[in-house]
PDB file of C-alpha atoms in Angstrom:
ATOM      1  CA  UNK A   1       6.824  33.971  26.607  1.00  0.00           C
ATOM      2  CA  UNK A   2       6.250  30.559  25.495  1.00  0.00           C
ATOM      3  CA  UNK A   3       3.397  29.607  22.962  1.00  0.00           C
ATOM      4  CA  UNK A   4       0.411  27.381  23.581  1.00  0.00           C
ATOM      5  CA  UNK A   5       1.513  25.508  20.937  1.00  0.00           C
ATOM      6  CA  UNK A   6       5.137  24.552  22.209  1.00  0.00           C
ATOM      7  CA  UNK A   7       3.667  24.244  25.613  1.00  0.00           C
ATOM      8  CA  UNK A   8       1.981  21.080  24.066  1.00  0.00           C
ATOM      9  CA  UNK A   9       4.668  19.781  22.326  1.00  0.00           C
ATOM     10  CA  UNK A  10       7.038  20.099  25.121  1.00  0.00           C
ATOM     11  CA  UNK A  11       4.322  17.982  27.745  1.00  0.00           C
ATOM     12  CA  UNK A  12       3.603  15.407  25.009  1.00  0.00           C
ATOM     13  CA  UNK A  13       7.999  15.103  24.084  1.00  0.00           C
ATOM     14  CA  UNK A  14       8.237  14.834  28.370  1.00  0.00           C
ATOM     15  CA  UNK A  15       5.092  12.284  28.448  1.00  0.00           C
ATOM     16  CA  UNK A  16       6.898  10.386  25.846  1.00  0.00           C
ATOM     17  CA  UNK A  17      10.769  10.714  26.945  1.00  0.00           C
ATOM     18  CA  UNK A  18       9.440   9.393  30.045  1.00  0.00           C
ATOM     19  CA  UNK A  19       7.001   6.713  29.325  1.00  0.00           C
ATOM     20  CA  UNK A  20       9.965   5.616  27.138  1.00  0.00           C
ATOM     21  CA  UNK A  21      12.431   5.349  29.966  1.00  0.00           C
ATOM     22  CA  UNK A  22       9.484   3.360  31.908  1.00  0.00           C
ATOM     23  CA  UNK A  23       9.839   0.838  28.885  1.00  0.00           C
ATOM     24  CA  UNK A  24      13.647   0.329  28.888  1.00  0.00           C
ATOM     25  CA  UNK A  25      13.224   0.384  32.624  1.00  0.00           C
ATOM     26  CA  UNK A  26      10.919  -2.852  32.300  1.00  0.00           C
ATOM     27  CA  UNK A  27      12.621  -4.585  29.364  1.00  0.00           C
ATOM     28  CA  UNK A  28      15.867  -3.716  31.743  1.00  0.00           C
ATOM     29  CA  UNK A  29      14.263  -5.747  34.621  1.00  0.00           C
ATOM     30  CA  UNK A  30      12.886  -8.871  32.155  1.00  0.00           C
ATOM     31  CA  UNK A  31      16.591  -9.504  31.018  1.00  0.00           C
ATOM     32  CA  UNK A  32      17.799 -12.565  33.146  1.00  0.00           C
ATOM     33  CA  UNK A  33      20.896 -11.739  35.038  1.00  0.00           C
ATOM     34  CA  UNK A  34      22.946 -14.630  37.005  1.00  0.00           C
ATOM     35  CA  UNK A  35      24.817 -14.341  40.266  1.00  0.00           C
ATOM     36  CA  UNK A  36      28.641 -13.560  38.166  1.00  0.00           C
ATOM     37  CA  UNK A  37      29.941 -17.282  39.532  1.00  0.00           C
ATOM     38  CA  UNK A  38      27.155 -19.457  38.194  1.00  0.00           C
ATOM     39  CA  UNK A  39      27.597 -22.083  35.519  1.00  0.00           C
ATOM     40  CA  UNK A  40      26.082 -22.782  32.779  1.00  0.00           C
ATOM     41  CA  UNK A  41      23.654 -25.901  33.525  1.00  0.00           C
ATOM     42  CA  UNK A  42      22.309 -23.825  36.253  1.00  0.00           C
ATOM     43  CA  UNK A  43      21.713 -20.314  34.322  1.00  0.00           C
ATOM     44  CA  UNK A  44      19.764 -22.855  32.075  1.00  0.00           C
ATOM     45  CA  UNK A  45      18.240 -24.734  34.322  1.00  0.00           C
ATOM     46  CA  UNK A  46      18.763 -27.862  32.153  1.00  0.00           C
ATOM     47  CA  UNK A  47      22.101 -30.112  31.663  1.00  0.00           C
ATOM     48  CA  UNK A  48      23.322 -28.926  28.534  1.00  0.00           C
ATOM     49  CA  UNK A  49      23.848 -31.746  25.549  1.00  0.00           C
ATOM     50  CA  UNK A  50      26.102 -29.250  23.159  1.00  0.00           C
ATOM     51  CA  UNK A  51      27.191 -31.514  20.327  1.00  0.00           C
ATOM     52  CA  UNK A  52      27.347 -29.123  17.454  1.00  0.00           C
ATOM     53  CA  UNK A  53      31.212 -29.056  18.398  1.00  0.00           C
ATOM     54  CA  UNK A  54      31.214 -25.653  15.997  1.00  0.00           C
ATOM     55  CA  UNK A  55      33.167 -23.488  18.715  1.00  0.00           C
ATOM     56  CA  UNK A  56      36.437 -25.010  19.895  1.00  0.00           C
ATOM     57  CA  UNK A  57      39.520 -23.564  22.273  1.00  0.00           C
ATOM     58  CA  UNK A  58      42.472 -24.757  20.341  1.00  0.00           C
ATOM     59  CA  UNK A  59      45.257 -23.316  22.547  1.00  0.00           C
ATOM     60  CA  UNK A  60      45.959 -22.241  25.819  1.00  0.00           C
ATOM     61  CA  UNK A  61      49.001 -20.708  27.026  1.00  0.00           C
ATOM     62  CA  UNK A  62      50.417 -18.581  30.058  1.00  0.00           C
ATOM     63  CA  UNK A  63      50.391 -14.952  28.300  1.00  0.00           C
ATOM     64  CA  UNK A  64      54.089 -13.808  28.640  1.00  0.00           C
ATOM     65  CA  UNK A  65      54.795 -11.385  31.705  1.00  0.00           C
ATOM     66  CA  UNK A  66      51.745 -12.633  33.891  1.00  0.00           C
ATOM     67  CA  UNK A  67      53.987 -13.225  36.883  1.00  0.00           C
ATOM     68  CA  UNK A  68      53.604 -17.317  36.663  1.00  0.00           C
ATOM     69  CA  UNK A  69      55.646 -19.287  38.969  1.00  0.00           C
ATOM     70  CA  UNK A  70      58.217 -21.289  37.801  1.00  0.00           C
ATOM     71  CA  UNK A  71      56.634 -24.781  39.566  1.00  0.00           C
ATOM     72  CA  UNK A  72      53.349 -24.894  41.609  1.00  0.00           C
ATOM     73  CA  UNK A  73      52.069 -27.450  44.382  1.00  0.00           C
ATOM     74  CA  UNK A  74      48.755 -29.349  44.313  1.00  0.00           C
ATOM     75  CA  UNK A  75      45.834 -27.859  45.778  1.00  0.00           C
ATOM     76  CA  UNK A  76      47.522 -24.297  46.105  1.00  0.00           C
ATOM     77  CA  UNK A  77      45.891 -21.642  43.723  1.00  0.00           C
ATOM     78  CA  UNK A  78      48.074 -19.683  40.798  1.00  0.00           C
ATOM     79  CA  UNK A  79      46.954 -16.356  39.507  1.00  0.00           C
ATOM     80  CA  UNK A  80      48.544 -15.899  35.978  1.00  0.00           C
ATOM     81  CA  UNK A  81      47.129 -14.821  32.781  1.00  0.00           C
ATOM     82  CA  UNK A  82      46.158 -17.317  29.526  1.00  0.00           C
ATOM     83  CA  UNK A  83      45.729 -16.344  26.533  1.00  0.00           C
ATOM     84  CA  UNK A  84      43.053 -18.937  24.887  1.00  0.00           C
ATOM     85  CA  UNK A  85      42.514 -19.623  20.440  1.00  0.00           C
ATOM     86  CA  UNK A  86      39.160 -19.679  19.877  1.00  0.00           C
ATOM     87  CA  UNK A  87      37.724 -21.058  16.491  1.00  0.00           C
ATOM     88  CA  UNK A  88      34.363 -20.986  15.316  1.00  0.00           C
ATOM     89  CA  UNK A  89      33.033 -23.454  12.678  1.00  0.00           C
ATOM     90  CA  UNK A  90      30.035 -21.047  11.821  1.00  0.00           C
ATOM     91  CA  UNK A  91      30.603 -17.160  11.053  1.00  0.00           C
ATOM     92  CA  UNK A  92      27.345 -15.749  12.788  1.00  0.00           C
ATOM     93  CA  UNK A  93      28.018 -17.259  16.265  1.00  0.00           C
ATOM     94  CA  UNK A  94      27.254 -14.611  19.047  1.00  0.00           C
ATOM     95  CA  UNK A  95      26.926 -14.344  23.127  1.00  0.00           C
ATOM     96  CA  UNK A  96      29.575 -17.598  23.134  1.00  0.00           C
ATOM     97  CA  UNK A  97      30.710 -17.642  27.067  1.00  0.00           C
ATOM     98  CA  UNK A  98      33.855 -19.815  28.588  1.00  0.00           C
ATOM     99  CA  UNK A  99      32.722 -21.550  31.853  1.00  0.00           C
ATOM    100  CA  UNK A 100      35.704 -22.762  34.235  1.00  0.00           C
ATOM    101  CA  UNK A 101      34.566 -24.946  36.990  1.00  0.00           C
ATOM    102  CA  UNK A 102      36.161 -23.868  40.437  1.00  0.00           C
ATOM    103  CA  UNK A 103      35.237 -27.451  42.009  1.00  0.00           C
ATOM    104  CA  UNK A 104      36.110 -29.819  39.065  1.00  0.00           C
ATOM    105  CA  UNK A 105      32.775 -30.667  38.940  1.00  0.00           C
ATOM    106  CA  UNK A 106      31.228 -30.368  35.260  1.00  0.00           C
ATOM    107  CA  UNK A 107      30.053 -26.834  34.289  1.00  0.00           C
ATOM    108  CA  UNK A 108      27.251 -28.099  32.121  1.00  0.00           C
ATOM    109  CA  UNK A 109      25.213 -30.080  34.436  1.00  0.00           C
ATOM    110  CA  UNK A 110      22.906 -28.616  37.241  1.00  0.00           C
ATOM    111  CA  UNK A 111      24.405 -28.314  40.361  1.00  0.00           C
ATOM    112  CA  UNK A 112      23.079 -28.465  43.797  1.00  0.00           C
ATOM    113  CA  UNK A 113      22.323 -24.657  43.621  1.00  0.00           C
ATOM    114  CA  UNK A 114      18.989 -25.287  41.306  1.00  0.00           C
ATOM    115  CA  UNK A 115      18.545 -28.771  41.780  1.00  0.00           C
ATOM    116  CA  UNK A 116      18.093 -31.162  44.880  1.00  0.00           C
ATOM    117  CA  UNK A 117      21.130 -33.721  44.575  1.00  0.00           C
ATOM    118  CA  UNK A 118      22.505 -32.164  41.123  1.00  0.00           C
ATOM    119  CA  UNK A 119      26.180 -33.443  40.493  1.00  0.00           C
ATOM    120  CA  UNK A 120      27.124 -30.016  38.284  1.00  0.00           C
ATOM    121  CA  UNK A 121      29.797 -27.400  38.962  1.00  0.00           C
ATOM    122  CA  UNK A 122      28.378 -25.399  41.904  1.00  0.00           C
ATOM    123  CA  UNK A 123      31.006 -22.291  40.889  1.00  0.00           C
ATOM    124  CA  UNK A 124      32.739 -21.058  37.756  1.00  0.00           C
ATOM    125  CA  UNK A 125      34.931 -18.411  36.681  1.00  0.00           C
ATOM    126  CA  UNK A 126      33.199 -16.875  33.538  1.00  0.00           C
ATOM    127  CA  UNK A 127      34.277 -15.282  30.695  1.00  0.00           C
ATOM    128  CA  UNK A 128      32.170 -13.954  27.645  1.00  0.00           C
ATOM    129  CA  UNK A 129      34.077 -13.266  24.106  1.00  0.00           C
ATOM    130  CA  UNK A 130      33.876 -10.113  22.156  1.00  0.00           C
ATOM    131  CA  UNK A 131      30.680 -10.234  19.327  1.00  0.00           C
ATOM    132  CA  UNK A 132      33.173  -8.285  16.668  1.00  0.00           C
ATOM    133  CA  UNK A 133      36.137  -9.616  15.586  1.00  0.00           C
ATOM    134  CA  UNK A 134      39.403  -7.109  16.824  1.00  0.00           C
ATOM    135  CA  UNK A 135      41.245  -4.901  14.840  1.00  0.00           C
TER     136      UNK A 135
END
């Protein structure tokens, strides 16, 4: 037989487990999320003006044994891998995301999805980098 006591304890720990769950549930539901192809200038609904020029690629190459072709025709697609050199001027940069148009349009400004006659990248392939540095 269970005590009084623990009785308690156990509805107030469920009240509280649960009402805690409701929480993340809402903060879960506040945190923006973007349809995965959208670019930048349209996830912040602004054109961007980055000039702090403190995260650069400095390479790009085909990763070795990503099945590239040896030539390629215009307007055909190519699915290889890249491997991509990232440097950042400033040690405590975080959430730093790689937007590659898909029209050749410019990823930064607004495009006709969020704005009437925007001239941005209406699609982009988009890749987010690690927030620790790898072993």
């Amino acid at each position: 037989m269970v005590s009084t006591g623990m009785q308690f304890f156990s509805r107030v720990l469920a009240r509280l487990v649960a009402g805690g769950l409701l929480v993340l549930a809402c903060m879960a539901a506040r945190a923006a999320t973007y349809p995965v192809d959208m670019c930048v200038g349209d996830r912040m609904a602004d054109s961007l003006n980055c000039t702090a020029n403190d995260v650069q690629i400095t390479s790009i190459r085909i990763a070795p044994g990503s099945g590239a072709p040896a030539t390629c025709e215009g307007g055909t697609s190519v699915t290889l891998d890249l491997e991509v050199t990232v440097n950042f001027g400033s040690s405590t940069r975080y959430d730093v995301g790689i937007f590659l148009s898909q029209d050749g349009a410019n990823p930064k400004e607004r495009s006709t999805r969020t704005l009437a006659g925007g001239t941005g990248s209406a699609s982009c392939k988009v890749a987010t980098l690690p927030s620790q540095v790898p072993p």
